[in-house]
Short mmCIF file of C-alpha atoms and ligand atoms in Angstrom, two decimals:
data_model
loop_
_atom_site.label_atom_id
_atom_site.label_comp_id
_atom_site.label_asym_id
_atom_site.label_seq_id
_atom_site.Cartn_x
_atom_site.Cartn_y
_atom_site.Cartn_z
CA MET A 1 173.20 -29.19 65.97
CA ASN A 2 171.33 -30.39 62.90
CA ALA A 3 170.62 -34.08 62.66
CA LYS A 4 173.03 -35.99 60.44
CA LYS A 5 171.62 -36.37 56.99
CA PHE A 6 171.10 -39.78 55.47
CA TYR A 7 173.89 -39.82 52.91
CA ILE A 8 173.24 -41.74 49.67
CA THR A 9 175.78 -41.97 46.87
CA THR A 10 175.72 -43.15 43.30
CA PRO A 11 178.94 -44.07 41.54
CA LEU A 12 180.55 -41.27 39.58
CA TYR A 13 179.91 -42.07 35.96
CA TYR A 14 182.71 -42.31 33.46
CA VAL A 15 182.48 -39.67 30.80
CA ASN A 16 183.85 -41.87 28.05
CA ASP A 17 180.40 -42.77 26.89
CA LYS A 18 176.90 -41.44 26.64
CA PRO A 19 174.63 -42.55 29.45
CA HIS A 20 172.31 -45.54 28.90
CA ILE A 21 169.65 -47.16 31.06
CA GLY A 22 172.28 -49.11 33.03
CA HIS A 23 173.67 -45.82 34.34
CA ALA A 24 170.20 -44.46 34.90
CA TYR A 25 169.42 -47.49 37.04
CA THR A 26 171.85 -46.77 39.89
CA THR A 27 170.92 -43.09 40.02
CA LEU A 28 167.19 -43.74 39.89
CA ALA A 29 167.56 -46.17 42.78
CA ALA A 30 169.26 -43.43 44.78
CA ASP A 31 166.50 -40.99 43.89
CA VAL A 32 163.74 -43.45 44.78
CA LEU A 33 165.32 -44.10 48.17
CA ALA A 34 165.91 -40.37 48.78
CA ARG A 35 162.32 -39.47 47.93
CA HIS A 36 161.03 -42.20 50.18
CA LEU A 37 163.12 -41.07 53.16
CA ARG A 38 162.24 -37.42 52.62
CA SER A 39 158.55 -38.31 52.61
CA ARG A 40 159.15 -39.57 56.14
CA ASP A 41 160.89 -36.32 57.11
CA ILE A 42 164.30 -37.93 57.17
CA PRO A 43 166.85 -35.40 55.87
CA VAL A 44 168.83 -36.75 52.95
CA TYR A 45 172.02 -35.81 51.13
CA LEU A 46 172.36 -37.39 47.71
CA GLN A 47 175.57 -37.18 45.76
CA THR A 48 176.15 -38.18 42.17
CA GLY A 49 178.59 -36.92 39.57
CA THR A 50 181.09 -37.77 36.91
CA ASP A 51 184.42 -39.61 36.98
CA GLU A 52 186.51 -37.64 34.54
CA HIS A 53 190.14 -38.73 34.77
CA GLY A 54 192.06 -41.67 33.41
CA ALA A 55 193.15 -43.32 30.22
CA GLY A 56 189.63 -44.22 29.08
CA VAL A 57 188.46 -40.62 29.13
CA GLU A 58 191.68 -39.37 27.58
CA ARG A 59 191.19 -41.83 24.73
CA ALA A 60 187.51 -40.97 24.23
CA ALA A 61 188.36 -37.25 24.02
CA LEU A 62 191.07 -37.96 21.46
CA GLU A 63 188.73 -40.08 19.36
CA HIS A 64 186.28 -37.18 19.27
CA GLY A 65 188.98 -34.65 18.48
CA LYS A 66 188.51 -32.81 21.75
CA GLU A 67 190.70 -31.66 24.61
CA PRO A 68 189.99 -33.90 27.62
CA LYS A 69 188.49 -31.11 29.69
CA ALA A 70 186.21 -29.88 26.89
CA TRP A 71 185.09 -33.46 26.32
CA CYS A 72 184.40 -33.94 30.04
CA ASP A 73 182.36 -30.72 30.15
CA ARG A 74 180.21 -31.99 27.35
CA VAL A 75 179.53 -35.51 28.59
CA SER A 76 179.18 -34.41 32.20
CA SER A 77 176.45 -32.00 31.17
CA GLU A 78 174.72 -34.81 29.28
CA PHE A 79 174.54 -36.76 32.51
CA ARG A 80 173.14 -33.74 34.26
CA ALA A 81 170.53 -33.28 31.53
CA LEU A 82 169.57 -36.92 31.84
CA TRP A 83 168.98 -36.58 35.56
CA ARG A 84 166.71 -33.63 34.86
CA THR A 85 164.79 -35.65 32.28
CA LEU A 86 164.44 -38.55 34.68
CA ASN A 87 163.26 -36.37 37.53
CA VAL A 88 166.28 -37.12 39.69
CA GLY A 89 167.07 -34.65 42.45
CA TYR A 90 170.54 -34.46 43.98
CA ASP A 91 172.24 -32.30 46.56
CA ARG A 92 175.71 -32.52 45.09
CA PHE A 93 176.92 -33.22 41.58
CA LEU A 94 180.66 -33.77 41.87
CA ARG A 95 183.04 -33.70 38.97
CA THR A 96 186.45 -35.16 39.72
CA THR A 97 188.02 -32.32 37.74
CA GLU A 98 186.81 -29.78 40.33
CA PRO A 99 189.87 -28.06 41.82
CA SER A 100 188.74 -28.56 45.42
CA HIS A 101 188.32 -32.30 44.86
CA GLU A 102 191.70 -32.55 43.12
CA ALA A 103 193.37 -30.70 46.00
CA SER A 104 191.87 -33.11 48.54
CA VAL A 105 192.95 -36.12 46.48
CA GLN A 106 196.51 -34.82 46.33
CA ALA A 107 196.53 -34.16 50.06
CA ALA A 108 195.12 -37.61 50.84
CA PHE A 109 197.80 -39.24 48.69
CA GLU A 110 200.54 -37.29 50.49
CA LYS A 111 199.05 -38.09 53.88
CA LEU A 112 199.17 -41.82 53.18
CA LEU A 113 202.65 -41.51 51.69
CA LYS A 114 203.77 -39.93 54.94
CA SER A 115 202.07 -42.57 57.09
CA GLY A 116 203.60 -45.38 55.01
CA ASP A 117 200.26 -46.68 53.72
CA ILE A 118 201.41 -45.64 50.26
CA TYR A 119 204.91 -46.61 49.14
CA LYS A 120 206.92 -46.61 45.92
CA GLY A 121 207.53 -49.80 43.97
CA SER A 122 207.30 -51.20 40.52
CA TYR A 123 204.64 -53.26 38.93
CA GLU A 124 204.28 -55.63 36.07
CA GLY A 125 200.97 -57.13 35.26
CA MET A 126 198.10 -57.69 32.90
CA TYR A 127 196.20 -54.49 32.39
CA CYS A 128 192.84 -53.82 30.78
CA PRO A 129 192.92 -50.30 29.40
CA SER A 130 189.14 -50.17 29.25
CA CYS A 131 188.62 -50.96 32.95
CA GLU A 132 191.93 -49.33 33.88
CA VAL A 133 192.47 -52.31 36.11
CA PHE A 134 195.32 -54.78 36.51
CA TYR A 135 194.07 -58.35 36.53
CA ASP A 136 195.62 -61.52 37.90
CA GLU A 137 196.34 -63.94 35.09
CA ALA A 138 193.83 -66.31 36.65
CA GLU A 139 191.08 -63.73 36.38
CA LEU A 140 191.54 -63.30 32.63
CA LYS A 141 189.64 -65.47 30.19
CA ASP A 142 192.03 -66.56 27.44
CA GLY A 143 194.08 -63.47 28.19
CA ARG A 144 191.02 -61.28 27.88
CA CYS A 145 189.45 -58.91 30.35
CA PRO A 146 186.49 -60.57 32.12
CA VAL A 147 184.43 -57.37 31.81
CA HIS A 148 185.22 -56.08 28.34
CA ASN A 149 186.50 -59.22 26.70
CA SER A 150 189.30 -57.14 25.19
CA LEU A 151 192.88 -58.41 25.18
CA ALA A 152 194.72 -57.48 28.37
CA GLU A 153 198.15 -55.89 27.90
CA ARG A 154 201.34 -56.74 29.79
CA VAL A 155 202.42 -53.52 31.42
CA SER A 156 205.40 -52.65 33.57
CA GLU A 157 205.81 -49.37 35.39
CA GLU A 158 207.15 -47.63 38.45
CA THR A 159 204.19 -47.08 40.66
CA TYR A 160 203.02 -46.22 44.12
CA PHE A 161 201.24 -48.93 46.04
CA PHE A 162 198.53 -48.69 48.62
CA ARG A 163 199.18 -51.13 51.45
CA LEU A 164 195.88 -52.97 51.10
CA SER A 165 197.36 -56.18 52.57
CA LYS A 166 197.68 -54.48 55.95
CA TYR A 167 193.91 -54.05 56.09
CA GLU A 168 192.96 -57.65 55.39
CA LYS A 169 192.38 -58.49 59.04
CA PRO A 170 190.71 -55.19 60.02
CA LEU A 171 188.37 -55.55 57.04
CA LEU A 172 187.40 -59.09 57.97
CA GLU A 173 186.77 -57.91 61.52
CA HIS A 174 184.64 -55.08 60.24
CA TYR A 175 182.56 -57.37 58.03
CA ALA A 176 182.02 -59.74 60.95
CA ALA A 177 180.96 -56.93 63.28
CA HIS A 178 178.68 -55.29 60.70
CA PRO A 179 176.80 -58.02 58.87
CA ALA A 180 174.75 -55.55 56.76
CA PHE A 181 177.83 -53.64 55.57
CA LEU A 182 178.11 -55.67 52.37
CA SER A 183 174.72 -56.22 50.75
CA PRO A 184 172.92 -58.10 49.40
CA GLY A 185 174.06 -61.22 51.20
CA GLN A 186 174.70 -63.45 48.21
CA ARG A 187 177.12 -60.95 46.70
CA ALA A 188 178.77 -60.31 50.07
CA GLN A 189 179.91 -63.90 50.26
CA GLU A 190 181.99 -63.55 47.11
CA LEU A 191 183.78 -60.54 48.54
CA LEU A 192 184.42 -62.28 51.82
CA ASN A 193 185.98 -65.18 49.98
CA PHE A 194 188.10 -62.78 47.97
CA VAL A 195 189.41 -61.02 51.07
CA ARG A 196 189.96 -64.27 52.95
CA SER A 197 192.04 -65.57 50.08
CA GLY A 198 194.54 -62.82 50.86
CA LEU A 199 194.81 -59.17 49.83
CA LYS A 200 197.68 -57.83 47.79
CA ASP A 201 198.79 -54.21 47.77
CA VAL A 202 197.29 -52.25 44.90
CA SER A 203 198.82 -49.75 42.54
CA VAL A 204 197.41 -46.25 43.04
CA SER A 205 199.46 -44.17 40.61
CA ARG A 206 200.07 -44.16 36.89
CA SER A 207 203.09 -42.97 35.01
CA ARG A 208 201.47 -43.72 31.64
CA VAL A 209 198.38 -41.61 32.07
CA ALA A 210 198.72 -37.84 31.79
CA TRP A 211 195.03 -37.03 32.28
CA GLY A 212 194.76 -37.38 36.03
CA VAL A 213 195.44 -35.66 39.33
CA PRO A 214 199.22 -35.13 39.53
CA VAL A 215 200.97 -36.76 42.47
CA LYS A 216 202.38 -33.76 44.28
CA SER A 217 205.67 -35.24 45.42
CA ALA A 218 206.30 -37.35 42.30
CA PRO A 219 206.23 -35.44 39.02
CA GLY A 220 205.27 -37.66 36.10
CA HIS A 221 202.84 -39.72 38.18
CA THR A 222 199.14 -39.19 38.28
CA VAL A 223 196.77 -40.63 40.86
CA TYR A 224 195.04 -43.84 39.77
CA VAL A 225 191.53 -42.96 38.69
CA TRP A 226 189.84 -45.23 41.24
CA PHE A 227 191.78 -43.79 44.19
CA ASP A 228 190.72 -40.36 42.92
CA ALA A 229 187.06 -41.23 42.26
CA LEU A 230 186.41 -43.17 45.48
CA LEU A 231 187.61 -40.22 47.54
CA SER A 232 184.84 -38.12 46.01
CA TYR A 233 182.36 -39.66 48.42
CA ALA A 234 184.15 -37.81 51.20
CA THR A 235 185.39 -34.74 49.29
CA GLY A 236 181.90 -33.98 47.95
CA PRO A 237 180.57 -33.04 51.37
CA GLY A 238 183.80 -31.17 52.13
CA TYR A 239 186.52 -33.55 53.30
CA HIS A 240 190.11 -32.38 53.05
CA PRO A 241 192.71 -34.34 55.03
CA GLU A 242 194.58 -31.27 56.25
CA LYS A 243 191.84 -28.69 56.55
CA PRO A 244 188.80 -28.33 58.77
CA SER A 245 185.74 -29.84 57.13
CA PRO A 246 182.88 -28.15 58.98
CA ASP A 247 180.12 -29.66 56.84
CA LEU A 248 181.38 -33.22 56.92
CA PRO A 249 179.94 -34.32 60.28
CA GLY A 250 176.43 -33.42 59.09
CA VAL A 251 176.77 -35.98 56.30
CA TRP A 252 179.57 -38.44 56.97
CA PRO A 253 179.67 -41.42 57.15
CA ALA A 254 177.76 -42.40 54.03
CA ASP A 255 174.67 -44.41 54.88
CA VAL A 256 174.60 -46.28 51.62
CA HIS A 257 176.86 -46.47 48.60
CA LEU A 258 174.75 -47.76 45.72
CA VAL A 259 176.90 -49.51 43.13
CA GLY A 260 176.66 -52.06 40.35
CA LYS A 261 177.97 -55.54 41.06
CA GLU A 262 181.07 -55.10 38.90
CA ILE A 263 182.41 -52.34 41.14
CA PHE A 264 181.51 -53.95 44.46
CA ARG A 265 185.11 -54.91 45.15
CA PHE A 266 186.35 -51.33 44.87
CA HIS A 267 183.63 -50.16 47.22
CA GLY A 268 183.57 -53.07 49.63
CA VAL A 269 187.31 -53.70 49.97
CA ILE A 270 189.58 -50.92 48.70
CA TRP A 271 187.43 -47.98 49.75
CA PRO A 272 186.91 -49.06 53.37
CA ALA A 273 190.64 -49.81 53.61
CA MET A 274 191.41 -46.31 52.30
CA LEU A 275 189.07 -44.86 54.90
CA MET A 276 190.75 -46.85 57.67
CA ALA A 277 194.11 -45.56 56.49
CA LEU A 278 192.83 -41.98 56.47
CA GLY A 279 191.19 -42.37 59.89
CA LEU A 280 187.67 -41.75 58.62
CA GLU A 281 184.59 -43.61 59.72
CA LEU A 282 183.39 -46.37 57.38
CA PRO A 283 180.12 -46.17 55.44
CA ARG A 284 177.20 -48.04 56.94
CA ARG A 285 176.38 -50.01 53.85
CA VAL A 286 177.62 -50.82 50.38
CA TYR A 287 174.88 -52.24 48.19
CA ALA A 288 175.60 -53.95 44.87
CA HIS A 289 172.73 -54.20 42.43
CA GLY A 290 172.57 -56.45 39.39
CA TRP A 291 173.04 -55.77 35.70
CA TRP A 292 170.57 -55.21 32.92
CA THR A 293 171.01 -57.05 29.68
CA ILE A 294 169.17 -56.12 26.49
CA ASN A 295 167.18 -58.93 24.93
CA GLY A 296 169.42 -61.34 26.77
CA ALA A 297 172.76 -59.83 25.71
CA LYS A 298 175.21 -57.55 27.49
CA MET A 299 174.75 -53.86 26.76
CA SER A 300 177.49 -52.81 24.47
CA LYS A 301 177.97 -49.67 22.52
CA THR A 302 180.17 -51.32 19.96
CA LYS A 303 177.49 -53.90 19.22
CA GLY A 304 174.86 -51.17 19.19
CA ASN A 305 173.09 -53.18 21.86
CA PHE A 306 172.05 -50.56 24.35
CA ILE A 307 168.98 -48.54 25.21
CA ARG A 308 169.01 -44.85 25.94
CA ALA A 309 166.71 -43.75 28.73
CA GLU A 310 165.65 -40.72 26.68
CA ASP A 311 164.17 -42.99 23.99
CA VAL A 312 162.11 -44.92 26.52
CA VAL A 313 160.93 -41.67 28.08
CA ARG A 314 159.86 -40.29 24.71
CA ASP A 315 157.65 -43.30 24.04
CA TYR A 316 156.40 -44.21 27.50
CA GLY A 317 157.09 -41.30 29.85
CA VAL A 318 159.51 -41.02 32.76
CA ASP A 319 157.33 -42.71 35.31
CA ALA A 320 156.82 -45.83 33.22
CA LEU A 321 160.60 -46.26 32.98
CA ARG A 322 161.09 -45.61 36.69
CA TYR A 323 158.33 -48.09 37.47
CA PHE A 324 159.54 -50.79 35.12
CA LEU A 325 163.15 -50.76 36.30
CA PHE A 326 162.20 -51.38 39.89
CA ARG A 327 159.21 -53.65 39.36
CA GLU A 328 160.50 -56.02 36.74
CA VAL A 329 163.56 -57.31 38.60
CA PRO A 330 164.45 -57.51 42.31
CA PHE A 331 167.06 -54.83 42.90
CA GLY A 332 169.98 -57.09 43.79
CA GLN A 333 169.52 -59.37 40.78
CA ASP A 334 170.35 -59.26 37.09
CA GLY A 335 167.52 -58.65 34.68
CA ASP A 336 166.66 -58.36 31.04
CA PHE A 337 165.34 -55.17 29.50
CA SER A 338 163.14 -55.37 26.46
CA MET A 339 160.64 -52.94 25.00
CA GLU A 340 158.21 -55.88 24.82
CA ALA A 341 158.36 -56.42 28.56
CA LEU A 342 158.09 -52.71 29.17
CA ARG A 343 155.00 -52.41 27.01
CA ARG A 344 153.43 -55.40 28.70
CA ARG A 345 153.91 -53.92 32.14
CA TYR A 346 152.83 -50.51 30.95
CA ASN A 347 149.54 -51.81 29.61
CA ALA A 348 148.82 -54.30 32.38
CA ASP A 349 150.05 -52.57 35.53
CA LEU A 350 149.89 -48.88 34.67
CA ALA A 351 147.14 -48.42 32.07
CA ASN A 352 144.85 -51.18 33.41
CA ASP A 353 145.39 -51.71 37.11
CA LEU A 354 146.34 -48.25 38.26
CA GLY A 355 145.07 -45.99 35.48
CA ASN A 356 141.64 -47.59 35.16
CA LEU A 357 141.09 -47.68 38.89
CA PHE A 358 141.91 -44.01 39.16
CA SER A 359 139.69 -42.99 36.22
CA ARG A 360 136.80 -45.13 37.38
CA ILE A 361 136.78 -43.61 40.84
CA MET A 362 137.47 -40.03 39.80
CA ASN A 363 134.92 -40.05 37.02
CA MET A 364 132.23 -41.37 39.29
CA ALA A 365 133.24 -38.96 42.02
CA ALA A 366 132.98 -36.11 39.51
CA LYS A 367 129.48 -37.21 38.66
CA TYR A 368 128.08 -38.18 42.04
CA LEU A 369 129.96 -36.28 44.72
CA ASP A 370 129.19 -32.71 45.62
CA LEU A 371 131.74 -30.16 46.64
CA LYS A 372 133.01 -31.70 49.81
CA LEU A 373 135.51 -34.47 50.34
CA PRO A 374 135.09 -35.93 53.80
CA SER A 375 137.72 -36.25 56.48
CA LYS A 376 139.72 -39.45 56.87
CA PRO A 377 137.41 -42.47 57.18
CA GLU A 378 138.67 -43.85 60.48
CA SER A 379 136.05 -46.55 60.55
CA SER A 380 136.54 -47.74 56.98
CA VAL A 381 137.53 -51.38 56.94
CA ILE A 382 139.20 -51.17 53.57
CA PHE A 383 141.15 -48.03 54.45
CA GLY A 384 142.29 -49.71 57.66
CA GLU A 385 143.28 -52.82 55.77
CA LEU A 386 145.22 -50.83 53.20
CA SER A 387 146.96 -48.69 55.83
CA SER A 388 148.36 -51.79 57.44
CA ARG A 389 150.53 -52.20 54.33
CA THR A 390 152.36 -48.96 55.05
CA PRO A 391 154.88 -50.42 57.52
CA VAL A 392 155.50 -53.34 55.17
CA ILE A 393 156.17 -50.97 52.27
CA HIS A 394 158.39 -48.76 54.40
CA GLY A 395 160.38 -51.77 55.57
CA ALA A 396 160.92 -52.91 52.00
CA MET A 397 161.97 -49.42 50.88
CA GLU A 398 164.48 -48.98 53.70
CA ASP A 399 165.96 -52.31 52.83
CA LEU A 400 166.12 -51.52 49.08
CA ARG A 401 163.65 -54.28 48.28
CA PHE A 402 161.98 -51.99 45.77
CA SER A 403 160.20 -54.68 43.79
CA GLU A 404 158.62 -56.01 46.99
CA ALA A 405 157.37 -52.54 47.87
CA LEU A 406 155.82 -52.25 44.43
CA GLU A 407 154.30 -55.72 44.68
CA SER A 408 152.65 -54.74 47.90
CA ILE A 409 151.36 -51.49 46.36
CA TRP A 410 149.97 -53.44 43.40
CA GLY A 411 148.43 -55.90 45.82
CA ALA A 412 146.51 -52.97 47.25
CA ILE A 413 145.55 -51.69 43.80
CA GLY A 414 144.27 -55.15 42.88
CA ARG A 415 142.25 -55.27 46.08
CA LEU A 416 140.64 -51.90 45.27
CA ASN A 417 139.82 -52.97 41.72
CA ARG A 418 138.15 -56.13 43.01
CA LEU A 419 136.21 -54.11 45.52
CA VAL A 420 134.87 -51.83 42.78
CA ASP A 421 133.80 -54.90 40.81
CA GLU A 422 132.06 -56.38 43.86
CA ARG A 423 130.32 -53.25 45.10
CA LYS A 424 129.24 -52.16 41.61
CA PRO A 425 129.02 -48.46 42.45
CA TRP A 426 127.34 -47.73 39.09
CA ALA A 427 124.43 -49.85 40.27
CA LEU A 428 124.44 -48.24 43.72
CA ALA A 429 123.91 -44.92 41.96
CA LYS A 430 120.41 -46.05 41.24
CA THR A 431 119.60 -48.07 44.33
CA ASP A 432 121.42 -46.40 47.21
CA PRO A 433 122.98 -42.98 46.49
CA GLU A 434 124.14 -42.52 50.10
CA ALA A 435 126.01 -45.85 50.07
CA LEU A 436 127.57 -44.81 46.77
CA LYS A 437 128.81 -41.56 48.25
CA SER A 438 130.39 -43.16 51.24
CA PHE A 439 131.99 -45.83 49.03
CA LEU A 440 133.51 -43.16 46.80
CA HIS A 441 134.74 -41.25 49.86
CA GLU A 442 136.50 -44.33 51.12
CA MET A 443 137.99 -45.00 47.72
CA ILE A 444 139.32 -41.48 47.43
CA TRP A 445 141.10 -41.86 50.73
CA CYS A 446 142.47 -45.22 49.68
CA LEU A 447 143.78 -43.65 46.46
CA ARG A 448 145.47 -40.93 48.49
CA LEU A 449 147.29 -43.64 50.35
CA VAL A 450 148.30 -45.32 47.08
CA ALA A 451 149.51 -42.03 45.60
CA GLY A 452 151.70 -41.44 48.66
CA TRP A 453 153.27 -44.89 48.33
CA LEU A 454 153.86 -44.39 44.61
CA ASP A 455 155.47 -41.00 44.97
CA PRO A 456 159.14 -42.14 45.27
CA PHE A 457 158.81 -44.29 42.15
CA MET A 458 156.48 -42.16 40.05
CA PRO A 459 156.62 -38.59 41.30
CA ASP A 460 154.77 -37.02 38.35
CA THR A 461 151.97 -39.56 38.46
CA ALA A 462 151.67 -39.25 42.23
CA SER A 463 151.35 -35.49 42.05
CA LYS A 464 148.79 -35.68 39.24
CA MET A 465 146.77 -38.07 41.39
CA GLN A 466 147.20 -36.01 44.51
CA LEU A 467 146.04 -32.87 42.77
CA GLN A 468 142.82 -34.59 41.71
CA LEU A 469 142.41 -36.17 45.12
CA GLY A 470 142.66 -32.81 46.82
CA VAL A 471 145.83 -33.65 48.77
CA GLY A 472 147.29 -30.55 50.38
CA ARG A 473 144.18 -28.52 49.68
CA SER A 474 141.27 -27.64 51.86
CA LEU A 475 138.85 -30.56 51.78
CA ASP A 476 135.90 -28.22 51.46
CA GLY A 477 137.02 -26.69 48.24
CA THR A 478 137.76 -29.80 46.28
CA GLN A 479 135.33 -30.81 43.62
CA PRO A 480 136.44 -34.06 42.00
CA GLN A 481 136.86 -33.72 38.26
CA LYS A 482 136.71 -36.10 35.36
CA VAL A 483 140.30 -37.05 34.56
CA PRO A 484 142.15 -37.99 31.39
CA PRO A 485 143.77 -41.46 31.59
CA LEU A 486 147.01 -41.46 33.61
CA PHE A 487 148.54 -43.95 31.18
CA PRO A 488 146.90 -44.12 27.74
CA ARG A 489 147.09 -47.69 26.47
CA LYS A 490 149.77 -48.56 23.94
CA GLN A 491 148.86 -50.65 20.96
CA ASP A 492 150.77 -53.86 20.50
CA ASP A 493 152.83 -53.41 17.40
CA ALA A 494 152.57 -57.03 16.46
CA PRO A 495 153.17 -57.49 12.72
CA LYS A 496 150.00 -56.88 10.77
CA ASP A 497 148.40 -59.64 8.80
CA PRO A 498 148.95 -58.50 5.21
CA SER A 499 145.63 -60.04 4.11
CA THR A 500 143.72 -57.48 6.16
CA ASN A 501 145.20 -54.51 4.31
N1 MSP B 601 183.49 -44.54 37.25
C1 MSP B 601 183.21 -45.79 37.83
C2 MSP B 601 182.65 -45.63 39.23
C3 MSP B 601 183.47 -44.83 40.16
S1 MSP B 601 182.69 -44.61 41.67
C4 MSP B 601 183.82 -44.02 42.69
C5 MSP B 601 182.21 -46.56 36.97
N2 MSP B 601 181.48 -45.87 36.12
S2 MSP B 601 180.46 -46.47 35.07
O1 MSP B 601 179.96 -45.34 34.36
O2 MSP B 601 181.09 -47.48 34.30
O3 MSP B 601 179.32 -47.21 35.80
C6 MSP B 601 178.55 -46.60 36.76
C7 MSP B 601 177.36 -47.41 37.19
O4 MSP B 601 176.53 -47.78 36.10
C8 MSP B 601 177.72 -48.70 37.92
O5 MSP B 601 176.98 -48.77 39.12
C9 MSP B 601 177.28 -49.77 36.96
O6 MSP B 601 176.89 -50.93 37.61
C10 MSP B 601 176.10 -49.11 36.29
N3 MSP B 601 175.85 -49.80 35.05
C11 MSP B 601 176.49 -49.66 33.86
N4 MSP B 601 175.96 -50.57 32.99
C12 MSP B 601 175.00 -51.30 33.60
C13 MSP B 601 174.06 -52.24 33.20
N5 MSP B 601 174.06 -52.74 32.00
N6 MSP B 601 173.11 -52.63 34.09
C14 MSP B 601 173.03 -52.08 35.34
N7 MSP B 601 173.89 -51.19 35.76
C15 MSP B 601 175.02 -50.94 35.00
O7 MSP B 601 182.12 -47.76 37.13
#
């Protein structure tokens, strides 16, 4: 039997809006983790996709004069194009409008109806049409949705409820037995408090929304978009409640659901309760990352305050964006995105620290080394010292402490730059050519190490470096070449002094 794959999920993105860097963030995190694990020969299954049902999507399609499905096709393919641009690899791209997913959602709903975990009732409450969520009055701010700040509407409807209350105790037991299930810790506490304060049953059908998976046994009702979308984590790798799912054991349970903090509750409370009700194993971990603001303010399309990943890529390249997002802010925390900060990091960390180091070494190697690169320098002190960072970096990566991994990598880059300054290889060229050669050999091996560490974050840069460093090629045949800068410096576009014109 094949080993179970490490299953990573991103949320399924709503197709009511074009993707921005906030969406890119969760998916890039999944890709970074997947690339890291694969580099250690751990088989990975990464699922992403689009969440295409519900009132929000229906409304967006209408506003654009499109049929919902045609609209979904268009925006879903924009997401797919973005993942190509950002160098994201996935094993499964699930659309909730896929017939096989819809069939599994219908069957799951019926299964829980039969078991009594779903029952019919009626509901009146305050509803935010943008989130498609009912809020308790206490959660609203002046009657407004805490996420969108739009006025919540009082809505009454016949609905089917999922018996979430029944799972309060089992959930608390599960959290206690699996302390890493809800991560990071500071966000977990909020969820624990929420569950301890008592769980109410939740509505899982809509009679007001036509664009959704029809409830089989109740014409006029569609399945609530969250019940539908959450199930995708299991239906993607083949789950159907009434049919054999031969591929599921190779993937399920999910090893980590990566989500933004605002959807932690769905993933940390409702989803595990749904899985308990369906008799499926629970995911190993649900990780809630923070939110990006733009120049200190919430990203909002209506305010025009958002940044498209494509624009950043056009100006700085994919790898600079991938680097910035995971270096600037620790993954679990909120952070602010500004082009200023990006340019600063680009110039300081990428153009100077990494880019200069690489050019300095490669250009000298091109000049002073002959055809052969030597085998691994087992006795090199600096190589040994650098190698000892590998377990630290791996530990940070496994634990999604991406910024710490990058700090450690930059610690190593700084160390190498200082070493070049101290050893002054350009002077050695005149005084001790043999010492120069062995120094450059060591440095090339150190850079190979650095390129390997960088690969999950900056795959294009890592492969450019590796090509020049002869990785994967016969050592004998590799003549180091002069290289163009990895990251050409960007000029500060500080306002010009008019008197100098
Ligand atoms: N469709 C639901 C998820 C269903 S999963 C079963 C949804 N979609 S979403 O498109 O609104 O958001 C998807 C992801 O993008 C979330 O993880 C969210 O946190 C992330 N981001 C959206 N804006 C963001 C920022 N400004 N900053 C960081 N991430 C944010 O929710």
